[in-house]
Tab-separated table of C-alpha atoms in Angstrom:
chain	number	residue	atom	x	y	z
N	221	MET	CA	15.497	-3.002	-25.819
N	222	LYS	CA	13.729	-6.624	-25.964
N	223	LYS	CA	15.989	-7.950	-28.197
N	224	LYS	CA	18.558	-7.219	-25.564
N	225	LEU	CA	16.197	-8.315	-22.434
N	226	GLY	CA	15.156	-11.423	-24.074
N	227	PHE	CA	18.692	-12.234	-24.532
N	228	MET	CA	19.498	-11.257	-21.105
N	229	ILE	CA	17.053	-13.945	-19.881
N	230	ALA	CA	18.514	-16.614	-22.893
N	231	SER	CA	21.818	-15.964	-20.996
N	232	ALA	CA	20.174	-16.548	-17.575
N	233	LEU	CA	18.811	-19.275	-18.277
N	234	THR	CA	22.093	-21.315	-19.358
N	235	VAL	CA	23.530	-20.842	-15.833
N	236	VAL	CA	20.210	-21.315	-13.186
N	237	PRO	CA	19.383	-24.820	-12.110
N	238	ALA	CA	16.410	-25.633	-14.193
N	239	ALA	CA	14.339	-26.025	-10.371
N	240	ASN	CA	15.354	-22.595	-9.582
N	241	ILE	CA	14.039	-21.464	-13.469
N	242	THR	CA	10.607	-23.429	-12.807
N	243	ALA	CA	10.191	-21.536	-8.592
N	244	GLY	CA	11.468	-18.362	-10.644
N	245	LEU	CA	8.496	-18.332	-13.426
N	246	CYS	CA	6.223	-20.007	-10.648
N	247	LEU	CA	6.741	-16.898	-8.698
N	248	PHE	CA	5.926	-14.587	-11.262
N	249	THR	CA	2.626	-16.506	-12.399
N	250	THR	CA	1.350	-17.401	-9.135
N	251	SER	CA	1.883	-13.894	-7.379
N	252	ILE	CA	1.867	-11.243	-10.135
N	253	VAL	CA	-0.189	-11.886	-12.631
N	254	ARG	CA	-3.806	-10.662	-11.382
N	255	ALA	CA	-5.666	-14.180	-12.978
N	256	ASN	CA	-3.597	-16.106	-10.598
N	257	ILE	CA	-3.900	-14.264	-7.187
N	258	SER	CA	-6.434	-14.584	-4.309
N	259	LEU	CA	-7.343	-12.982	-0.757
N	260	GLY	CA	-7.391	-16.536	0.423
N	261	GLN	CA	-3.769	-17.296	-0.015
N	262	THR	CA	-2.624	-13.896	1.490
N	263	GLN	CA	-4.887	-14.762	4.527
N	264	GLY	CA	-2.961	-18.272	4.755
N	265	MET	CA	0.002	-16.200	5.093
N	266	ALA	CA	-0.579	-13.646	7.696
N	267	GLY	CA	-1.843	-16.342	10.056
N	268	VAL	CA	-4.699	-14.016	11.402
N	269	ASN	CA	-7.971	-15.659	12.584
N	270	TRP	CA	-9.923	-12.895	10.562
N	271	SER	CA	-13.231	-14.663	11.465
N	272	ALA	CA	-12.509	-13.522	15.120
N	273	TYR	CA	-13.193	-9.900	13.951
N	274	ALA	CA	-15.830	-10.558	11.210
N	275	GLU	CA	-18.565	-8.951	13.218
N	276	GLN	CA	-16.637	-6.332	13.716
N	277	ILE	CA	-15.415	-5.661	10.518
N	278	ALA	CA	-18.910	-6.217	8.795
N	279	ASP	CA	-20.472	-3.581	10.748
N	280	MET	CA	-17.599	-0.638	9.990
N	281	GLU	CA	-18.114	-1.893	5.950
N	282	ILE	CA	-21.951	-0.987	6.639
N	283	MET	CA	-21.221	2.507	8.093
N	284	LEU	CA	-18.750	2.785	5.236
N	285	SER	CA	-21.560	1.973	2.604
N	286	GLU	CA	-24.009	4.568	4.075
N	287	ASN	CA	-21.422	7.269	3.838
N	288	ARG	CA	-20.121	6.429	0.280
N	289	THR	CA	-20.171	9.583	-2.018
N	290	ASP	CA	-19.273	9.148	-5.246
N	291	GLU	CA	-17.379	7.177	-7.312
N	292	TYR	CA	-13.669	7.956	-9.466
N	293	TYR	CA	-12.114	6.959	-12.358
N	294	ILE	CA	-8.647	7.962	-13.272
N	295	SER	CA	-5.825	6.735	-15.806
N	296	SER	CA	-2.756	5.535	-14.404
N	297	PHE	CA	0.915	7.193	-15.436
N	298	ASP	CA	0.646	4.087	-18.334
N	299	GLY	CA	-3.021	3.966	-18.942
N	300	LEU	CA	-4.920	2.088	-16.512
N	301	ARG	CA	-8.213	2.955	-15.853
N	302	LEU	CA	-8.128	3.256	-12.111
N	303	TYR	CA	-11.529	3.274	-9.502
N	304	GLY	CA	-11.843	4.561	-5.723
N	305	GLN	CA	-14.518	4.818	-3.670
N	306	TYR	CA	-14.991	8.460	-2.075
N	307	PHE	CA	-17.059	8.745	1.384
N	308	SER	CA	-17.516	12.553	2.969
N	309	ALA	CA	-17.607	13.370	6.744
N	310	GLY	CA	-20.004	15.465	6.207
N	311	THR	CA	-18.879	17.408	9.234
N	312	ASP	CA	-15.314	19.154	10.322
N	313	LYS	CA	-13.417	20.954	12.986
N	314	GLY	CA	-15.395	24.286	11.727
N	315	ASP	CA	-11.727	25.577	10.487
N	316	GLY	CA	-12.361	25.972	6.792
N	317	ILE	CA	-9.602	22.911	6.138
N	318	LYS	CA	-10.644	20.355	3.589
N	319	ARG	CA	-8.865	16.997	5.370
N	320	ILE	CA	-8.551	13.560	2.863
N	321	ALA	CA	-6.679	10.725	3.966
N	322	VAL	CA	-6.211	8.215	0.637
N	323	CYS	CA	-5.982	4.879	2.066
N	324	PHE	CA	-4.484	2.126	0.178
N	325	HIS	CA	-4.981	-1.896	0.716
N	326	GLY	CA	-3.052	-4.926	1.078
N	327	TYR	CA	-1.926	-7.318	-1.324
N	328	THR	CA	-4.983	-9.435	-3.012
N	329	SER	CA	-7.376	-6.844	-1.240
N	330	TYR	CA	-9.458	-4.381	-3.081
N	331	GLY	CA	-10.313	-0.665	-1.858
N	332	GLY	CA	-12.402	-1.108	1.557
N	333	GLY	CA	-11.349	-4.585	2.578
N	334	ASN	CA	-8.718	-4.196	4.955
N	335	ASN	CA	-8.972	-0.045	5.341
N	336	SER	CA	-12.580	-0.473	6.694
N	337	ALA	CA	-11.131	0.410	10.358
N	338	ALA	CA	-8.565	3.178	9.216
N	339	ALA	CA	-11.545	4.803	6.914
N	340	VAL	CA	-14.381	4.628	9.804
N	341	PHE	CA	-11.869	6.235	12.132
N	342	PHE	CA	-10.846	9.174	9.601
N	343	LEU	CA	-14.356	9.668	9.158
N	344	SER	CA	-15.162	9.742	12.611
N	345	HIS	CA	-12.848	12.597	12.969
N	346	GLY	CA	-14.121	14.737	10.238
N	347	PHE	CA	-11.903	13.679	7.240
N	348	ASP	CA	-13.392	12.483	4.071
N	349	VAL	CA	-11.641	9.313	2.729
N	350	LEU	CA	-10.863	7.810	-0.550
N	351	LEU	CA	-9.961	4.008	-0.896
N	352	PRO	CA	-8.219	3.560	-4.311
N	353	ASP	CA	-8.683	-0.022	-5.891
N	354	LEU	CA	-4.718	-0.477	-6.556
N	355	ARG	CA	-3.895	-1.631	-10.260
N	356	ALA	CA	-4.344	-5.247	-10.589
N	357	HIS	CA	-7.182	-5.434	-7.787
N	358	GLY	CA	-10.962	-4.208	-7.165
N	359	ASN	CA	-12.269	-3.066	-10.024
N	360	SER	CA	-8.963	-0.886	-11.694
N	361	GLU	CA	-7.375	-2.378	-14.559
N	362	GLY	CA	-3.897	-3.754	-14.777
N	363	GLU	CA	-2.780	-7.371	-15.387
N	364	TYR	CA	0.263	-6.975	-13.084
N	365	VAL	CA	0.364	-6.366	-9.146
N	366	GLY	CA	2.790	-3.799	-8.797
N	367	PHE	CA	3.694	-4.256	-5.195
N	368	GLY	CA	3.975	-0.416	-4.836
N	369	CYS	CA	6.674	0.125	-7.369
N	370	LEU	CA	4.042	1.072	-9.724
N	371	ASP	CA	1.479	1.561	-7.331
N	372	ARG	CA	3.381	4.705	-6.067
N	373	TYR	CA	2.985	6.608	-9.153
N	374	ASP	CA	-0.870	5.726	-9.121
N	375	GLY	CA	-0.714	7.251	-5.629
N	376	LEU	CA	0.409	10.600	-7.025
N	377	GLU	CA	-2.126	10.681	-9.370
N	378	TRP	CA	-4.556	10.285	-6.894
N	379	VAL	CA	-3.467	12.817	-5.133
N	380	ARG	CA	-2.865	15.416	-7.954
N	381	PHE	CA	-7.030	14.158	-9.037
N	382	LEU	CA	-8.053	15.515	-5.324
N	383	GLN	CA	-5.910	19.392	-5.643
N	384	ASN	CA	-7.946	19.741	-8.886
N	385	LYS	CA	-11.251	18.574	-7.350
N	386	TYR	CA	-10.707	20.866	-4.448
N	387	ARG	CA	-8.499	23.291	-6.274
N	388	ARG	CA	-9.878	26.596	-4.335
N	389	GLU	CA	-8.580	24.609	-1.386
N	390	ASP	CA	-5.847	23.925	-2.656
N	391	ARG	CA	-4.867	27.339	-3.527
N	392	GLU	CA	-5.854	28.796	-0.831
N	393	GLY	CA	-3.826	26.380	1.769
N	394	ARG	CA	-6.648	25.004	2.804
N	395	LEU	CA	-6.163	21.171	1.497
N	396	GLU	CA	-4.761	18.606	3.819
N	397	ILE	CA	-4.304	15.093	2.877
N	398	TYR	CA	-2.753	12.289	4.741
N	399	LEU	CA	-1.791	8.540	3.477
N	400	TYR	CA	-2.339	5.870	4.740
N	401	GLY	CA	-1.476	2.292	4.058
N	402	VAL	CA	-1.184	-1.490	4.937
N	403	SER	CA	0.593	-3.767	3.882
N	404	MET	CA	1.611	-3.580	0.487
N	405	GLY	CA	-0.133	-0.200	0.868
N	406	GLY	CA	1.952	0.410	3.263
N	407	ALA	CA	4.917	0.083	1.313
N	408	THR	CA	3.121	1.988	-1.341
N	409	VAL	CA	3.023	5.117	1.077
N	410	CYS	CA	6.441	4.826	2.135
N	411	MET	CA	7.495	4.644	-1.605
N	412	MET	CA	5.284	7.289	-2.391
N	413	SER	CA	7.631	9.534	0.227
N	414	GLY	CA	10.385	9.587	-1.816
N	415	LEU	CA	8.621	11.325	-4.778
N	416	ASP	CA	7.904	14.987	-4.802
N	417	LEU	CA	4.646	15.420	-3.112
N	418	PRO	CA	2.494	18.282	-3.728
N	419	GLY	CA	2.212	20.791	-0.466
N	420	CYS	CA	-1.023	19.486	0.642
N	421	VAL	CA	0.248	16.031	1.625
N	422	ARG	CA	0.762	16.133	5.625
N	423	GLY	CA	1.217	13.212	6.463
N	424	ILE	CA	1.980	9.706	6.270
N	425	ILE	CA	0.780	6.706	8.082
N	426	SER	CA	2.329	3.036	7.066
N	427	ASP	CA	1.041	-0.199	8.672
N	428	CYS	CA	3.037	-3.347	8.408
N	429	ALA	CA	5.088	-2.750	5.048
N	430	PHE	CA	7.789	-4.225	3.496
N	431	THR	CA	11.202	-3.175	2.975
N	432	SER	CA	10.976	-4.472	-0.794
N	433	PRO	CA	8.871	-7.166	-2.713
N	434	GLU	CA	12.364	-9.153	-3.300
N	435	ALA	CA	12.990	-9.250	0.281
N	436	MET	CA	9.500	-9.958	1.145
N	437	PHE	CA	9.799	-12.679	-1.597
N	438	GLU	CA	13.057	-14.009	-0.314
N	439	LEU	CA	11.639	-14.671	3.225
N	440	VAL	CA	8.697	-16.633	1.860
N	441	LEU	CA	11.629	-18.605	-0.537
N	442	LYS	CA	13.185	-19.004	2.253
N	443	ASN	CA	10.780	-19.870	4.992
N	444	LYS	CA	7.959	-21.615	3.294
N	445	TYR	CA	9.923	-23.426	0.404
N	446	HIS	CA	13.390	-23.801	1.317
N	447	LEU	CA	14.426	-22.479	-1.456
N	448	PRO	CA	17.954	-20.228	-2.368
N	449	PRO	CA	16.467	-16.713	-3.480
N	450	ALA	CA	19.424	-15.567	-5.210
N	451	PRO	CA	19.134	-17.835	-8.384
N	452	VAL	CA	15.440	-17.597	-7.956
N	453	MET	CA	14.964	-13.911	-7.923
N	454	LEU	CA	17.151	-13.576	-10.955
N	455	VAL	CA	14.557	-15.956	-13.217
N	456	ALA	CA	11.525	-13.571	-11.830
N	457	ASN	CA	12.680	-10.133	-11.896
N	458	LEU	CA	14.246	-10.907	-15.489
N	459	VAL	CA	10.499	-12.237	-16.344
N	460	ASN	CA	8.933	-9.712	-14.234
N	461	GLN	CA	10.651	-6.830	-16.167
N	462	LYS	CA	9.785	-8.153	-19.607
N	463	TYR	CA	6.085	-8.817	-18.823
N	464	ALA	CA	4.731	-6.304	-15.436
N	465	GLY	CA	8.042	-3.513	-16.462
N	466	TYR	CA	9.555	-3.253	-13.044
N	467	THR	CA	11.703	-5.749	-11.286
N	468	LEU	CA	11.220	-6.530	-7.751
N	469	ASN	CA	14.247	-4.551	-6.301
N	470	LYS	CA	13.320	-1.537	-8.811
N	471	CYS	CA	12.842	0.573	-5.478
N	472	SER	CA	12.388	-0.229	-1.802
N	473	SER	CA	10.317	1.272	1.371
N	474	ASP	CA	13.170	2.039	2.863
N	475	LYS	CA	15.155	3.676	0.447
N	476	GLU	CA	12.526	5.614	-0.182
N	477	VAL	CA	11.774	7.115	2.849
N	478	LYS	CA	15.868	8.457	3.204
N	479	LYS	CA	14.189	11.299	0.509
N	480	ALA	CA	10.829	11.651	3.234
N	481	LYS	CA	10.014	15.675	3.742
N	482	VAL	CA	7.142	14.964	5.244
N	483	PRO	CA	6.012	13.592	8.966
N	484	MET	CA	5.741	9.384	8.988
N	485	LEU	CA	4.472	7.269	11.421
N	486	PHE	CA	5.103	3.175	10.982
N	487	ILE	CA	2.950	0.954	12.690
N	488	HIS	CA	3.476	-2.677	12.941
N	489	GLY	CA	2.654	-6.228	14.987
N	490	SER	CA	5.069	-7.845	17.043
N	491	GLY	CA	3.603	-11.069	16.005
N	492	ASP	CA	4.093	-10.427	12.660
N	493	LYS	CA	5.313	-13.586	11.015
N	494	PHE	CA	4.889	-12.676	7.413
N	495	ILE	CA	6.532	-9.410	7.304
N	496	PRO	CA	8.627	-9.198	10.387
N	497	GLU	CA	8.892	-6.159	12.948
N	498	SER	CA	12.520	-6.247	11.890
N	499	MET	CA	11.185	-4.535	8.519
N	500	CYS	CA	9.391	-1.536	10.093
N	501	HIS	CA	12.423	-0.746	12.625
N	502	THR	CA	14.804	-0.880	9.127
N	503	ILE	CA	12.304	1.327	7.197
N	504	TYR	CA	11.648	4.008	10.897
N	505	LYS	CA	15.938	3.795	10.848
N	506	SER	CA	16.033	5.097	7.519
N	507	CYS	CA	13.223	7.563	7.480
N	508	ALA	CA	14.569	11.270	7.103
N	509	SER	CA	11.809	13.088	8.476
N	510	GLU	CA	9.895	13.455	11.508
N	511	LYS	CA	8.487	10.365	12.728
N	512	ASP	CA	6.919	8.440	15.024
N	513	MET	CA	6.527	4.083	15.328
N	514	LEU	CA	4.086	1.924	17.256
N	515	ILE	CA	4.656	-1.522	17.726
N	516	ILE	CA	1.547	-3.443	19.013
N	517	ASP	CA	2.535	-6.560	20.729
N	518	GLY	CA	1.516	-9.970	19.905
N	519	ALA	CA	-0.307	-8.417	16.928
N	520	ALA	CA	0.193	-10.422	13.635
N	521	HIS	CA	0.332	-9.536	9.955
N	522	ALA	CA	-2.581	-6.587	9.514
N	523	GLU	CA	-3.887	-7.223	12.930
N	524	ALA	CA	-2.632	-4.455	14.628
N	525	TYR	CA	-5.449	-2.516	15.177
N	526	TYR	CA	-8.107	-5.377	16.209
N	527	LYS	CA	-5.709	-6.429	18.755
N	528	ASP	CA	-5.346	-3.080	20.280
N	529	LYS	CA	-7.449	-0.914	18.885
N	530	THR	CA	-7.281	2.039	21.745
N	531	ALA	CA	-3.439	2.439	21.540
N	532	TYR	CA	-3.958	2.091	17.597
N	533	GLU	CA	-6.009	5.346	17.411
N	534	ASN	CA	-4.524	6.906	20.381
N	535	LYS	CA	-1.359	7.147	18.289
N	536	LEU	CA	-3.576	8.033	15.298
N	537	ALA	CA	-4.622	10.886	16.840
N	538	GLU	CA	-1.697	11.699	18.563
N	539	PHE	CA	0.156	11.681	15.082
N	540	LEU	CA	-3.033	13.895	13.294
N	541	GLU	CA	-3.062	16.276	16.364
N	542	LEU	CA	-6.734	15.632	16.664
């Protein structure tokens, strides 16, 4: 297999212009390799003035720190050590149901990074919260970013971990798990919807997801670098397959939701210039299960909650039947 892949790469490089080869290799090394990615580069592309929300975010992070009850490590399907923080609400509806929200963060972030708002919301409504660090992020192992294609399987392992932790509640039908994700985390939960999810997973909430990693990178290549996507992505995919073990078109949110069986809520901002609103509509249209959508007017990438907190929380409450 490795010899065949090496031959494919060598063959591709003979027909792809040198500039595009360089661009493809650069895309891989600067976007997939953990050692070279940074939160700053992502925030710059998102176009959000996060300093305007700094005090609000800091208050939520303090609340989370006061509610953290445990830290856990599990093994991924390919042997990586994955880290997650667990927060206990301490209260519930009094109906004996254990409700847990598993919240997946975005690219270059970490468990509590851009999920603090959602985590606080869930905790305030009686949900326990699990905040995993995705592979190659935070305290989790991994040299290469999974962009949802690999993270979906890691997410399933976290669900299985919770089933084992609350095996009695799960066995008695009293365990309800909801999946939530922002940006790359949003794509992760969309891609998880196509897996054979256990019955305890009751709903999925995706905020500003991309249709596929390849589609996202094609937009960046065209809009920011003015490069033809096809030859660059050919090189990037071949190299990514060799080192990270998957191609950037291996799976996509809009294809995986065609197999969805649980209710899904899709959220996006109309002012998102990084992951355009049109991707949300594409994913929504493809979704086979019960579905709903919320578009926050003027919100940039991952800004929807802060742009209109009332609309965001009301839609979450409606979806969760709170």
